């Protein structure tokens, strides 16, 4: 994550803050680490439910996460899906965008339809387990 005032470099869960030029100094951006994990049963693995809100009506908010399976589980990369719990349509959605036997990549998108109506994407992605 790079800001005008400081550079933050994330390596294996450690964050290193490197000061930049004092002329451009700003307060650093707070970094939140979300420790999301896939939950698996005998047939499939799924992400936790995540909500993305967009209140401006001008731009879309988008969150992309990559999930690794628990130890000993192989994912069936040809069987991915996203499920939206609330909402729907082209302005807000949840989907699984890519997968392999060792990871699942999901995207949540929310875009306000007008300046007074917020967008909401609430849902989860799931993937079948390889048998």
CSV table of C-alpha atoms in Angstrom, one decimal:
chain,number,residue,atom,x,y,z
A,1,UNK,CA,0.0,0.0,0.0
A,2,UNK,CA,1.5,3.3,-1.0
A,3,UNK,CA,0.4,6.8,0.2
A,4,UNK,CA,1.8,10.2,-0.6
A,5,UNK,CA,3.4,10.6,2.8
A,6,UNK,CA,4.6,7.1,3.6
A,7,UNK,CA,5.1,3.7,2.0
A,8,UNK,CA,3.9,0.6,3.8
A,9,UNK,CA,5.2,-2.8,2.6
A,10,UNK,CA,3.5,-6.0,3.7
A,11,UNK,CA,5.7,-9.1,4.0
A,12,UNK,CA,4.3,-12.2,5.6
A,13,UNK,CA,2.1,-10.4,8.0
A,14,UNK,CA,4.7,-7.8,9.0
A,15,UNK,CA,4.3,-4.2,8.1
A,16,UNK,CA,7.3,-1.9,7.6
A,17,UNK,CA,6.6,1.9,7.5
A,18,UNK,CA,9.2,3.8,5.5
A,19,UNK,CA,9.1,7.6,5.8
A,20,UNK,CA,9.0,9.6,2.5
A,21,UNK,CA,9.8,13.2,1.9
A,22,UNK,CA,8.8,15.4,4.8
A,23,UNK,CA,7.3,18.0,2.4
A,24,UNK,CA,4.6,15.4,1.5
A,25,UNK,CA,4.2,14.0,5.0
A,26,UNK,CA,0.7,12.9,6.0
A,27,UNK,CA,-0.7,10.7,8.7
A,28,UNK,CA,-0.2,7.0,7.8
A,29,UNK,CA,-3.2,5.0,6.6
A,30,UNK,CA,-4.4,2.5,9.3
A,31,UNK,CA,-3.9,-1.0,8.1
A,32,UNK,CA,-6.4,-3.7,9.0
A,33,UNK,CA,-5.4,-7.4,8.6
A,34,UNK,CA,-8.5,-9.6,8.0
A,35,UNK,CA,-7.7,-13.2,8.9
A,36,UNK,CA,-10.5,-14.8,6.8
A,37,UNK,CA,-10.4,-18.6,6.2
A,38,UNK,CA,-12.3,-21.0,4.1
A,39,UNK,CA,-14.8,-23.2,6.0
A,40,UNK,CA,-15.0,-26.7,4.6
A,41,UNK,CA,-17.3,-29.7,4.9
A,42,UNK,CA,-17.2,-33.0,3.0
A,43,UNK,CA,-18.4,-31.5,-0.3
A,44,UNK,CA,-17.3,-27.9,-0.5
A,45,UNK,CA,-15.4,-25.0,1.0
A,46,UNK,CA,-16.8,-21.5,1.4
A,47,UNK,CA,-15.7,-18.0,2.4
A,48,UNK,CA,-17.2,-16.1,5.3
A,49,UNK,CA,-20.1,-13.7,4.4
A,50,UNK,CA,-18.7,-10.3,3.6
A,51,UNK,CA,-20.5,-7.0,3.1
A,52,UNK,CA,-19.3,-4.2,0.8
A,53,UNK,CA,-21.2,-0.9,0.8
A,54,UNK,CA,-20.9,2.0,-1.6
A,55,UNK,CA,-22.7,5.2,-0.6
A,56,UNK,CA,-21.3,7.8,-3.1
A,57,UNK,CA,-23.3,6.7,-6.1
A,58,UNK,CA,-20.4,7.7,-8.3
A,59,UNK,CA,-17.9,4.9,-8.0
A,60,UNK,CA,-17.9,1.2,-7.2
A,61,UNK,CA,-16.3,-0.4,-4.2
A,62,UNK,CA,-14.5,-3.6,-5.0
A,63,UNK,CA,-12.8,-6.1,-2.6
A,64,UNK,CA,-10.8,-9.1,-3.9
A,65,UNK,CA,-9.6,-11.8,-1.6
A,66,UNK,CA,-7.5,-14.9,-2.3
A,67,UNK,CA,-8.2,-17.8,0.1
A,68,UNK,CA,-6.0,-20.9,0.7
A,69,UNK,CA,-7.7,-24.2,1.7
A,70,UNK,CA,-7.1,-25.7,5.1
A,71,UNK,CA,-4.3,-28.2,5.3
A,72,UNK,CA,-4.9,-31.5,3.5
A,73,UNK,CA,-7.8,-30.2,1.3
A,74,UNK,CA,-7.5,-29.8,-2.5
A,75,UNK,CA,-10.0,-27.6,-4.3
A,76,UNK,CA,-11.8,-28.6,-7.5
A,77,UNK,CA,-10.9,-25.5,-9.5
A,78,UNK,CA,-13.5,-26.1,-12.2
A,79,UNK,CA,-16.4,-25.8,-9.7
A,80,UNK,CA,-16.5,-22.2,-8.3
A,81,UNK,CA,-19.3,-19.9,-7.7
A,82,UNK,CA,-20.3,-16.7,-5.8
A,83,UNK,CA,-23.5,-16.4,-3.9
A,84,UNK,CA,-25.1,-13.0,-3.1
A,85,UNK,CA,-27.2,-13.1,0.1
A,86,UNK,CA,-28.8,-9.7,-0.4
A,87,UNK,CA,-29.2,-7.6,-3.5
A,88,UNK,CA,-28.3,-8.6,-7.1
A,89,UNK,CA,-27.8,-7.3,-10.5
A,90,UNK,CA,-24.9,-5.6,-12.4
A,91,UNK,CA,-24.4,-2.9,-9.8
A,92,UNK,CA,-23.5,-5.2,-6.9
A,93,UNK,CA,-22.5,-8.8,-6.9
A,94,UNK,CA,-20.3,-11.5,-5.4
A,95,UNK,CA,-18.4,-13.9,-7.6
A,96,UNK,CA,-15.5,-16.4,-7.7
A,97,UNK,CA,-13.2,-15.0,-10.3
A,98,UNK,CA,-10.5,-17.7,-10.4
A,99,UNK,CA,-9.3,-20.8,-8.6
A,100,UNK,CA,-6.7,-23.5,-8.6
A,101,UNK,CA,-6.3,-26.6,-6.5
A,102,UNK,CA,-4.6,-24.5,-3.8
A,103,UNK,CA,-6.4,-21.1,-3.8
A,104,UNK,CA,-9.8,-19.4,-4.5
A,105,UNK,CA,-10.1,-15.8,-5.6
A,106,UNK,CA,-13.4,-14.0,-4.9
A,107,UNK,CA,-14.6,-10.5,-5.7
A,108,UNK,CA,-17.3,-8.4,-4.0
A,109,UNK,CA,-18.5,-5.3,-5.9
A,110,UNK,CA,-21.0,-2.6,-4.8
A,111,UNK,CA,-22.0,0.4,-6.8
A,112,UNK,CA,-24.6,3.0,-5.8
A,113,UNK,CA,-27.4,3.4,-8.4
A,114,UNK,CA,-27.8,7.1,-7.6
A,115,UNK,CA,-26.4,9.7,-5.2
A,116,UNK,CA,-29.1,8.8,-2.7
A,117,UNK,CA,-29.2,5.0,-3.0
A,118,UNK,CA,-26.2,3.0,-1.7
A,119,UNK,CA,-25.0,-0.2,-3.3
A,120,UNK,CA,-24.7,-3.3,-1.1
A,121,UNK,CA,-22.9,-6.6,-1.9
A,122,UNK,CA,-23.4,-9.2,0.8
A,123,UNK,CA,-22.5,-12.8,0.1
A,124,UNK,CA,-19.9,-15.5,-0.1
A,125,UNK,CA,-18.0,-17.6,-2.6
A,126,UNK,CA,-17.8,-21.4,-2.6
A,127,UNK,CA,-15.8,-24.1,-4.3
A,128,UNK,CA,-16.1,-27.8,-4.5
A,129,UNK,CA,-13.5,-30.1,-2.9
A,130,UNK,CA,-11.6,-32.5,-5.1
A,131,UNK,CA,-12.5,-36.1,-4.3
